[in-house]
Coordinates of C-alpha atoms in Angstrom, one line a residue:
Chain A
M283 CA 72.7 93.8 114.7
P284 CA 73.8 97.1 113.0
V285 CA 74.7 96.6 109.4
H286 CA 76.5 99.9 109.0
M287 CA 79.6 98.8 110.9
C288 CA 82.8 99.5 109.0
G289 CA 83.4 99.7 105.3
I290 CA 85.8 97.8 103.1
V291 CA 87.0 98.4 99.5
G292 CA 89.5 96.8 97.3
I293 CA 90.6 96.9 93.6
F294 CA 92.9 94.6 91.7
C295 CA 93.9 96.1 88.4
K296 CA 93.8 94.2 85.1
S297 CA 94.9 97.0 82.8
P298 CA 97.7 99.6 82.9
A299 CA 95.2 102.4 82.4
I300 CA 93.5 101.5 85.7
E301 CA 96.8 101.0 87.5
E302 CA 97.5 104.7 86.7
R303 CA 94.2 105.7 88.4
L304 CA 94.4 103.2 91.3
G305 CA 94.8 105.8 94.1
E306 CA 92.1 108.1 92.7
L307 CA 89.6 105.2 92.5
V308 CA 90.4 103.6 95.9
G309 CA 90.1 107.1 97.4
D310 CA 86.7 107.7 95.8
M311 CA 85.5 104.4 97.1
L312 CA 86.7 105.1 100.6
V313 CA 84.9 108.4 100.8
Q314 CA 81.7 106.6 99.8
M315 CA 82.1 104.2 102.7
G316 CA 82.6 107.1 105.2
D317 CA 79.1 106.7 106.6
R318 CA 79.9 103.1 107.6
G319 CA 83.1 104.0 109.3
P320 CA 83.8 107.6 110.4
D321 CA 86.4 106.8 113.1
S322 CA 89.4 106.1 110.9
A323 CA 90.4 105.3 107.3
G324 CA 93.3 103.5 105.8
V325 CA 94.7 101.9 102.6
A326 CA 97.3 99.3 101.7
I327 CA 98.6 100.1 98.3
Y328 CA 100.8 97.8 96.2
R329 CA 103.1 99.8 94.0
D330 CA 106.7 100.4 92.9
P331 CA 108.2 97.1 93.9
V332 CA 111.8 97.3 95.2
G333 CA 114.5 95.1 93.7
P334 CA 115.9 91.8 95.1
G335 CA 117.6 92.3 98.4
A336 CA 115.8 95.5 99.1
S337 CA 112.7 96.3 101.1
K338 CA 110.1 98.9 102.0
L339 CA 108.9 99.9 105.4
S340 CA 105.8 102.0 106.2
L341 CA 106.6 103.8 109.4
Y342 CA 104.3 105.7 111.7
A343 CA 105.0 107.9 114.7
A344 CA 102.2 109.0 117.0
D345 CA 104.3 112.1 117.9
T346 CA 104.5 114.7 115.1
D347 CA 107.8 115.9 116.4
V348 CA 109.6 112.9 115.0
D349 CA 112.5 113.9 112.8
W350 CA 111.9 111.9 109.6
A351 CA 115.0 113.5 107.9
E352 CA 117.2 112.0 110.7
V353 CA 115.5 108.6 110.4
G354 CA 116.3 108.7 106.7
E355 CA 120.0 109.5 107.5
Q356 CA 120.1 106.7 110.1
A357 CA 118.8 104.2 107.6
A358 CA 121.3 105.4 105.0
A359 CA 124.1 105.0 107.6
A360 CA 122.9 101.5 108.5
F361 CA 122.2 100.1 105.1
G362 CA 124.3 102.1 102.7
V363 CA 121.5 103.2 100.4
S364 CA 118.0 104.3 101.2
R365 CA 115.2 106.4 100.0
S366 CA 112.8 108.1 102.4
V367 CA 109.6 109.9 101.4
E368 CA 107.7 111.8 104.1
I369 CA 104.0 111.1 103.3
T370 CA 102.7 113.2 106.2
P371 CA 104.4 114.5 109.4
R372 CA 103.5 111.1 111.0
H373 CA 104.1 108.7 108.1
L374 CA 107.3 107.8 106.4
L375 CA 108.0 105.5 103.5
L376 CA 111.4 104.0 103.7
D377 CA 113.2 101.9 101.1
V378 CA 116.4 100.2 102.3
L379 CA 119.0 97.8 100.8
A380 CA 118.3 95.0 103.3
D381 CA 115.9 92.1 103.5
P382 CA 112.6 92.9 105.1
E383 CA 113.2 91.0 108.4
T384 CA 116.5 92.8 108.9
A385 CA 115.1 96.1 108.1
E386 CA 112.1 95.6 110.4
A387 CA 114.3 94.4 113.3
W388 CA 116.5 97.5 112.8
A389 CA 113.5 99.9 112.9
E390 CA 112.0 98.2 116.0
A391 CA 115.4 98.4 117.8
R392 CA 116.7 101.8 116.7
L393 CA 113.6 104.0 116.2
P394 CA 111.9 104.6 119.6
G395 CA 108.3 105.9 119.2
V396 CA 108.1 104.7 115.6
T397 CA 105.8 101.8 114.6
V398 CA 106.4 99.6 111.6
M399 CA 103.0 99.3 109.9
S400 CA 104.1 97.2 107.0
T401 CA 107.1 95.6 105.6
G402 CA 107.8 93.9 102.2
Q403 CA 108.8 94.7 98.7
T404 CA 105.6 96.1 97.3
I405 CA 103.1 97.0 100.1
E406 CA 102.7 100.5 101.7
I407 CA 100.1 101.1 104.4
Y408 CA 98.7 104.4 105.3
K409 CA 96.1 105.0 108.0
E410 CA 94.9 107.6 110.4
A411 CA 92.0 108.2 112.8
V412 CA 90.2 110.7 110.7
R413 CA 87.3 110.7 108.2
P414 CA 88.1 109.3 104.8
E415 CA 87.7 112.6 103.0
Q416 CA 90.4 114.1 105.1
F417 CA 92.5 111.0 105.0
V418 CA 92.5 110.9 101.1
E419 CA 93.4 114.6 100.9
T420 CA 96.2 114.5 103.6
F421 CA 97.9 111.5 102.2
G422 CA 97.6 112.4 98.5
I423 CA 96.1 109.0 97.9
A424 CA 94.7 110.1 94.5
R425 CA 98.2 110.5 93.1
M426 CA 99.3 107.0 93.9
A427 CA 99.5 104.6 91.0
G428 CA 99.9 100.8 91.6
S429 CA 98.7 97.3 90.9
H430 CA 96.1 96.8 93.6
A431 CA 94.9 98.3 96.8
I432 CA 92.6 97.5 99.7
G433 CA 91.1 100.0 102.1
H434 CA 88.9 100.4 105.2
T435 CA 86.7 102.8 107.0
R436 CA 86.3 101.9 110.6
M437 CA 83.5 102.1 113.2
A438 CA 85.4 100.8 116.2
T439 CA 83.9 98.0 118.3
E440 CA 86.5 95.6 119.6
S441 CA 89.4 98.1 120.4
K442 CA 90.1 101.8 120.8
V443 CA 89.9 104.5 118.1
T444 CA 93.6 105.0 117.4
T445 CA 95.7 105.0 114.3
A446 CA 97.4 101.7 115.5
G447 CA 93.9 100.1 115.9
S448 CA 92.9 101.2 112.4
H449 CA 93.0 98.9 109.3
P450 CA 94.6 97.6 107.2
F451 CA 96.6 95.3 109.3
S452 CA 99.8 93.7 108.1
T453 CA 101.5 90.9 110.1
G454 CA 103.6 89.4 107.4
M455 CA 105.7 90.5 104.5
D456 CA 103.6 92.2 101.8
L457 CA 100.5 90.6 103.4
C458 CA 97.6 92.7 104.6
L459 CA 93.9 92.3 105.5
V460 CA 90.9 94.6 106.0
H461 CA 87.9 93.3 107.9
N462 CA 84.3 94.1 108.3
G463 CA 82.9 92.3 111.3
S464 CA 84.0 91.1 114.7
L465 CA 85.8 88.0 115.9
S466 CA 84.9 86.2 119.1
N467 CA 87.9 83.9 119.6
H468 CA 90.6 86.4 119.0
N469 CA 92.2 86.4 122.5
R470 CA 92.8 82.7 122.6
L471 CA 93.9 82.6 119.0
R472 CA 96.3 85.5 119.5
Q473 CA 97.9 83.6 122.4
E474 CA 98.4 80.5 120.2
L475 CA 99.8 82.5 117.3
R476 CA 102.2 84.4 119.7
R477 CA 103.5 81.0 120.8
E478 CA 104.1 80.3 117.0
G479 CA 106.2 83.5 116.9
I480 CA 103.7 85.8 115.2
T481 CA 104.1 89.4 116.5
F482 CA 101.0 91.4 117.3
R483 CA 101.1 95.2 118.0
T484 CA 97.5 95.8 119.2
E485 CA 94.7 94.1 121.0
N486 CA 92.5 94.3 117.8
D487 CA 90.6 91.2 116.6
S488 CA 91.3 91.9 113.0
E489 CA 95.0 91.9 113.5
V490 CA 94.6 88.3 114.8
A491 CA 93.1 87.3 111.4
A492 CA 96.0 88.9 109.5
G493 CA 98.4 87.1 111.9
Y494 CA 96.5 83.8 111.3
L495 CA 97.0 84.2 107.6
A496 CA 100.7 85.0 108.0
W497 CA 101.2 81.9 110.2
R498 CA 99.4 79.6 107.7
M499 CA 101.4 81.0 104.8
R500 CA 104.7 80.7 106.7
E501 CA 103.8 77.1 107.2
G502 CA 103.5 76.6 103.5
A503 CA 99.8 77.3 102.8
T504 CA 98.8 79.3 99.7
L505 CA 96.6 82.4 100.3
E506 CA 93.6 80.3 99.2
Q507 CA 94.4 77.5 101.6
A508 CA 95.0 80.0 104.5
L509 CA 91.7 81.6 103.8
E510 CA 90.0 78.2 103.8
G511 CA 91.5 77.6 107.2
C512 CA 89.7 80.7 108.5
L513 CA 86.4 78.9 108.0
D514 CA 87.4 76.3 110.6
D515 CA 89.6 78.4 112.9
L516 CA 87.9 81.8 113.2
D517 CA 84.8 82.2 115.2
G518 CA 82.8 85.4 114.4
F519 CA 81.6 87.6 111.6
Y520 CA 83.8 88.7 108.8
T521 CA 84.1 89.9 105.3
F522 CA 87.8 90.0 104.5
A523 CA 89.7 91.5 101.6
V524 CA 93.3 90.4 101.5
G525 CA 96.3 91.6 99.5
T526 CA 99.6 89.9 98.9
A527 CA 102.5 91.2 96.7
D528 CA 100.8 90.0 93.5
G529 CA 97.4 88.6 94.7
F530 CA 94.0 89.7 96.0
A531 CA 91.3 87.6 97.7
V532 CA 87.9 87.9 99.4
L533 CA 86.2 85.7 101.9
R534 CA 82.9 86.0 103.8
D535 CA 82.1 83.9 106.9
P536 CA 79.4 81.2 106.3
I537 CA 76.7 83.0 108.2
A538 CA 77.4 86.2 106.1
C539 CA 76.0 88.9 108.4
K540 CA 78.4 91.3 106.9
P541 CA 77.7 92.6 103.4
A542 CA 79.9 92.5 100.3
V543 CA 79.4 93.2 96.6
M544 CA 81.9 92.7 93.8
A545 CA 82.3 94.1 90.3
E546 CA 84.4 92.9 87.5
T547 CA 85.3 94.4 84.0
D548 CA 88.1 93.7 81.6
D549 CA 90.0 96.4 83.5
Y550 CA 89.5 95.5 87.1
V551 CA 87.9 93.4 89.8
A552 CA 86.7 95.3 92.9
I553 CA 85.0 94.6 96.2
A554 CA 83.1 96.9 98.5
S555 CA 80.8 96.7 101.5
E556 CA 78.1 98.4 99.4
Y557 CA 77.5 99.0 95.7
R558 CA 77.6 102.8 96.1
A559 CA 81.4 102.5 96.4
L560 CA 81.6 100.4 93.2
A561 CA 79.4 103.0 91.4
E562 CA 82.5 105.3 91.5
L563 CA 84.5 103.0 89.2
P564 CA 84.7 103.4 85.4
D565 CA 82.0 101.5 83.5
A566 CA 80.5 100.3 86.7
A567 CA 77.1 100.3 85.1
D568 CA 78.3 97.7 82.6
A569 CA 80.4 95.6 85.0
T570 CA 79.5 92.1 86.1
V571 CA 78.1 92.8 89.6
W572 CA 77.5 89.9 92.1
E573 CA 77.4 89.2 95.8
P574 CA 80.2 86.8 96.9
S575 CA 78.8 83.6 98.3
P576 CA 79.2 83.0 102.0
G577 CA 82.2 80.7 102.9
V578 CA 83.7 80.7 99.4
V579 CA 87.2 82.0 98.7
Y580 CA 87.5 84.3 95.7
S581 CA 90.9 85.2 94.5
W582 CA 92.8 86.9 91.7
G583 CA 96.5 87.1 90.7
A584 CA 99.2 84.8 92.2
V585 CA 97.4 83.2 95.2
A586 CA 97.7 79.5 94.4
A587 CA 101.4 79.3 93.6
Chain B
M208 CA 54.1 102.3 81.9
S209 CA 50.5 101.5 82.7
T210 CA 49.4 105.1 83.1
P211 CA 49.0 107.3 80.0
T212 CA 50.5 110.3 81.7
Q213 CA 54.1 111.3 81.1
A214 CA 56.5 110.0 83.8
I215 CA 58.1 112.4 86.1
D216 CA 61.9 112.2 85.6
V217 CA 64.1 112.4 88.6
D218 CA 67.9 112.3 88.3
L219 CA 69.5 111.3 91.7
A220 CA 72.7 112.9 90.4
V221 CA 71.1 116.3 91.1
T222 CA 68.1 115.4 93.4
S223 CA 68.7 114.0 96.9
V224 CA 67.0 110.8 97.9
R225 CA 65.3 112.7 100.7
D226 CA 63.7 115.2 98.3
L227 CA 62.7 112.3 96.0
N228 CA 61.1 110.4 98.8
H229 CA 59.3 113.6 100.1
A230 CA 57.8 114.1 96.6
L231 CA 56.8 110.4 96.4
H232 CA 55.1 110.6 99.8
E233 CA 53.2 113.8 98.8
A234 CA 52.0 112.3 95.5
R235 CA 48.6 110.5 95.2
E236 CA 49.0 109.2 91.6
G237 CA 51.4 109.3 88.7
S238 CA 54.5 107.7 87.1
W239 CA 58.1 108.3 88.1
Y240 CA 61.3 107.4 86.3
I241 CA 64.4 107.6 88.6
R242 CA 67.8 107.8 87.1
N243 CA 71.3 107.4 88.6
P244 CA 70.5 105.5 91.8
R245 CA 74.2 104.5 92.1
G246 CA 73.5 102.3 95.1
A247 CA 71.8 104.9 97.3
H248 CA 69.8 103.6 100.2
A249 CA 66.1 103.9 100.9
I250 CA 65.0 104.9 97.4
A251 CA 61.2 105.0 97.2
A252 CA 60.8 103.8 100.8
G253 CA 57.5 104.5 102.5
V254 CA 55.4 105.2 99.5
D255 CA 51.7 105.0 100.3
A256 CA 49.8 105.6 97.0
P257 CA 49.3 103.7 93.8
L258 CA 52.3 105.2 92.0
E259 CA 54.2 103.6 89.2
I260 CA 57.9 103.9 89.9
D261 CA 60.8 102.7 87.7
V262 CA 64.4 102.9 89.0
D263 CA 67.0 102.7 86.3
G264 CA 70.1 101.1 87.8
H265 CA 71.4 99.3 91.0
V266 CA 70.0 100.5 94.4
G267 CA 71.3 100.2 97.9
Y268 CA 69.5 99.1 101.1
Y269 CA 65.8 99.1 101.9
C270 CA 64.6 100.2 98.5
A271 CA 60.8 100.2 98.3
G272 CA 60.7 99.4 102.1
M273 CA 57.3 99.6 103.8
N274 CA 55.6 100.0 100.4
Q275 CA 51.8 100.4 100.2
H276 CA 49.9 100.3 97.0
A277 CA 52.8 101.4 94.7
T278 CA 54.3 99.4 91.8
I279 CA 58.1 99.7 92.0
R280 CA 60.4 98.2 89.4
V281 CA 64.2 98.2 89.9
H282 CA 66.0 97.8 86.6
G283 CA 69.2 96.5 88.3
N284 CA 70.3 94.8 91.5
C285 CA 69.2 95.6 95.1
G286 CA 71.1 95.8 98.3
V287 CA 70.0 94.5 101.6
G288 CA 66.3 94.5 102.5
V289 CA 64.4 95.3 99.3
A290 CA 60.7 95.7 100.0
E291 CA 61.3 95.0 103.7
N292 CA 58.0 95.3 105.6
M293 CA 56.0 95.8 102.5
M294 CA 52.3 96.1 103.2
S295 CA 50.8 96.0 99.7
G296 CA 51.5 96.8 96.1
R297 CA 54.1 95.2 93.9
V298 CA 57.9 95.4 93.8
E299 CA 59.8 93.8 90.9
V300 CA 63.6 93.5 90.6
D301 CA 65.2 92.8 87.3
G302 CA 68.5 91.7 88.7
D303 CA 69.7 90.1 92.0
A304 CA 68.6 91.0 95.5
S305 CA 70.9 91.0 98.5
Q306 CA 70.1 89.6 101.9
S307 CA 66.7 89.9 103.6
A308 CA 64.6 90.6 100.5
G309 CA 61.0 91.0 101.6
A310 CA 61.8 90.7 105.2
T311 CA 58.9 91.0 107.6
G312 CA 56.5 91.9 104.7
H313 CA 52.8 91.9 105.5
G314 CA 51.3 92.0 102.0
G315 CA 51.8 92.7 98.3
L316 CA 54.0 90.8 95.8
L317 CA 57.8 90.9 95.5
V318 CA 59.3 89.4 92.3
V319 CA 63.0 88.9 92.1
N320 CA 63.9 88.0 88.5
G321 CA 67.6 87.1 89.4
N322 CA 68.8 85.4 92.6
A323 CA 68.1 86.5 96.2
S324 CA 70.9 85.9 98.7
A325 CA 70.6 84.8 102.4
R326 CA 67.5 85.3 104.6
C327 CA 65.0 86.0 101.7
G328 CA 61.6 86.4 103.3
I329 CA 62.9 86.3 106.9
S330 CA 59.9 86.7 109.3
M331 CA 57.5 87.3 106.4
K332 CA 54.0 88.0 107.7
G333 CA 51.8 87.7 104.6
V334 CA 53.8 89.1 101.7
D335 CA 54.1 86.9 98.6
I336 CA 57.6 86.5 97.2
V337 CA 58.6 84.9 93.9
V338 CA 62.2 84.4 93.1
R339 CA 63.1 83.4 89.5
G340 CA 66.6 82.2 90.5
S341 CA 67.9 80.8 93.7
V342 CA 67.9 81.9 97.4
G343 CA 70.6 81.8 100.0
H344 CA 70.7 80.3 103.5
L345 CA 68.1 80.8 106.2
S346 CA 65.4 81.9 103.8
A347 CA 61.9 82.0 105.3
F348 CA 63.5 82.0 108.8
M349 CA 60.6 82.3 111.2
A350 CA 58.2 83.0 108.3
Q351 CA 54.7 83.4 109.6
K352 CA 52.4 83.9 106.7
G353 CA 52.3 84.4 102.9
R354 CA 53.9 82.4 100.1
L355 CA 57.6 82.1 99.1
V356 CA 58.1 80.6 95.6
I357 CA 61.7 79.7 94.6
C358 CA 62.2 78.7 90.9
G359 CA 65.8 77.8 91.5
D360 CA 67.6 76.3 94.5
A361 CA 67.3 77.0 98.2
G362 CA 70.4 77.3 100.5
E363 CA 70.9 75.8 103.9
A364 CA 68.3 75.8 106.6
L365 CA 65.3 76.7 104.5
G366 CA 62.2 77.6 106.6
D367 CA 63.9 77.3 110.0
S368 CA 61.4 77.7 112.8
I369 CA 58.7 78.4 110.2
Y370 CA 55.1 79.1 111.2
E371 CA 52.4 79.1 108.5
T372 CA 54.2 80.4 105.3
H373 CA 53.8 78.1 102.2
I374 CA 57.1 77.5 100.5
Y375 CA 57.4 76.2 96.9
V376 CA 60.8 75.1 95.4
A377 CA 61.5 73.9 91.9
G378 CA 65.2 73.2 92.3
S379 CA 67.2 71.6 95.1
V380 CA 67.1 72.4 98.8
A381 CA 70.5 72.3 100.5
S382 CA 68.9 71.6 103.8
L383 CA 65.7 72.2 105.7
G384 CA 65.8 74.2 108.9
A385 CA 64.3 73.1 112.3
D386 CA 60.6 72.1 112.1
C387 CA 60.4 72.6 108.3
I388 CA 59.3 69.5 106.4
E389 CA 58.2 68.7 102.8
K390 CA 54.5 68.5 102.5
E391 CA 52.0 67.2 100.0
L392 CA 51.1 69.7 97.3
L393 CA 47.4 69.6 97.3
P394 CA 45.1 71.0 94.6
F395 CA 44.6 74.1 96.8
H396 CA 48.3 74.7 96.7
A397 CA 48.6 74.0 93.0
Q398 CA 45.9 76.7 92.5
E399 CA 47.7 79.3 94.6
L400 CA 51.1 78.5 93.1
S401 CA 49.7 78.7 89.6
A402 CA 48.2 82.1 90.3
L403 CA 51.5 83.4 91.8
L404 CA 53.6 82.1 88.8
A405 CA 51.1 83.8 86.4
D406 CA 51.2 87.0 88.4
A407 CA 55.0 87.0 88.3
G408 CA 55.1 86.4 84.5
I409 CA 56.6 83.0 84.8
D410 CA 55.3 80.7 82.0
D411 CA 58.2 78.2 81.5
L412 CA 57.5 76.4 84.8
D413 CA 54.5 74.4 85.8
V414 CA 53.2 73.6 89.3
T415 CA 54.3 70.0 88.8
D416 CA 57.9 71.2 88.8
F417 CA 57.6 72.3 92.4
R418 CA 57.7 70.7 95.8
R419 CA 56.0 72.2 98.9
Y420 CA 57.5 72.8 102.3
G421 CA 56.0 74.0 105.5
S422 CA 55.9 73.7 109.2
A423 CA 55.7 70.4 111.0
R424 CA 54.2 72.4 113.9
R425 CA 56.2 70.7 116.5
L426 CA 58.3 73.7 117.5
Y427 CA 55.6 76.3 118.2
T428 CA 52.9 75.6 120.6
F429 CA 50.4 78.3 120.1
D430 CA 46.8 77.0 120.1
V431 CA 44.1 79.2 118.8
D432 CA 41.9 78.1 121.7
D433 CA 44.4 79.8 124.1
A434 CA 44.2 83.2 122.2
G435 CA 42.3 84.8 125.1
A436 CA 45.4 84.4 127.4
F437 CA 47.3 86.9 125.2
E438 CA 44.7 89.7 125.1

C-alpha cells in the first residue's frame, strides 16, 4: 500500500503570538506535504468570529465569471448588513446578519453556480485543485491570523480531482475534517446519513466522515464521543484531524496504516502526516514529539462540553 | 566517535539528501556528522561500508535502510521504516521509531532506545532488534528469523503468523497473534538474550525479567525434507 497518499496538517494555538502567525505556519506545513498530495490543497481556518445572530459563509464558484460584487449586494439586500471579501476570483467570504441555517438556505436558493463550502460563526474554508505552493500564494494564507487551522494536500483515490472533491470537508456548522486514508463503507453510510437529513455535495468518502460527525453531534454527542463512534461505524483507513469553533481533535483508525505525528509546546499543539511539516514550526526541535496511538481520540479546546 | 579521524560535517540545510547519500555510497571509511535532518526521508540509506554516522535530530522515512556494515546513530526520532531491510551493521535510535522499524531486515542490530510503534520487525529475516521501550500492534508479523527483544510492553497480535524469530518481552503482551505462543526460556535462549542486552547497553534488566514467545509451527507447513520440491 502506498504510504505517500495525501498529507494532513493542523495547528491549535495556545498563545496569542502563534495566533498571529497561524496562516504563515499552516501554509509552510502544507507546502512540506506537497509531495504526498499534489492534486489539490485546502485549509479550514478559524478566525474573526462573528457576533451572535450573525454567520459566515465560504462560497466557491467553479466559473470565474461570477460577479462577487453583485453577490455581496444581494446579501446586503436580503439581510440588511453584510461584509463580503473576495479572496480569489472563485472564492468569496461573506458575513451576514442571519443565523447560519438561514444564510446557507438563502445562498443555496439564490446563488446559482455557487457552492457553500462552510458555514458557521468562525470557520472559513479555502481549497483549490492546485499544488500547495500555488494555493498558499493565491489565497494569501500567510496573512491569515486565527485560533486554529487544519489543512490537506490531496492525492485523489476515491473521487475526482476537483475543488469540490478537495479537503477540508464541512457538513456542519463550524465543523470540518481532513482525512488521510480511504473509507470502504462510505456509500451505505452516506445513504443512511442522508435519511437522517445530512446533506452531501460530493461522492467523496471523506465528506461522509464529516457528515457522520455532524450527525452524531446534532444528536447530542460531544466531538470526543462522535470520534469514538467512528471506531465502530467507519470501515477503512483513516487519520483524521477535526476542527470545531473552539476545539481540535485527532483520531487514527485501530489498524493505523496511515501515519501521523504530533508536536506540542507551550505555544501550540500540531499534527502532520510527517515530521518534516512539524519541523517548520517555531521551537520544533524542543517540542514534545510523539506518534498518536491507534484508536485513541486526542483533543484540545472545548470538545467535551 | 570510535574513529580518531575528524568527522565530516554535513548540514542538510545546505546539502541535499541525494548528495549526502551519494557521498556516503562513495566512502569506504570515516565518520560523518549530519545536521538539520528536519524529518527528511532516506537519510543514510544504502550505505555499504563500515562508516560511523551520527544524525543530529529527527529523521523521516527509511533512514539507514538497507544498511551494510555502517554504524548509524539517530539522535532523535525516526519516521516509518528505520533500518528497513538492513543486512549488517548497527543502527541506534535515541528516541522513538515509527511503524515498521527494522522491517524485512536480514542482519545486523537495530536498537531503539524509546518506543517503536506498530509492525516493528515485520517480516524480519535475521536482523536483531532491541527496543528499550514498548512496541505497537502486529510487531514481528510473519517474522522469519532473528531476535526481537522488547523491554517494555507489546501491542496486539504479537508475532502473528511467525516462523522462526525468537521474541523476548519483559512487560505485558496485549495479545498474541495467530500461531504465536509463549515458550520455555531455555539456557540457550538466556545466553543469546543476555548477549543482546549487553550489546544494546541495557544493564538494568536481567534475562529472568523476560518471557519468550515463538511459533507453535501449526500454521506453516514447510518441511525441510521437502526443500527439493522448491528448487
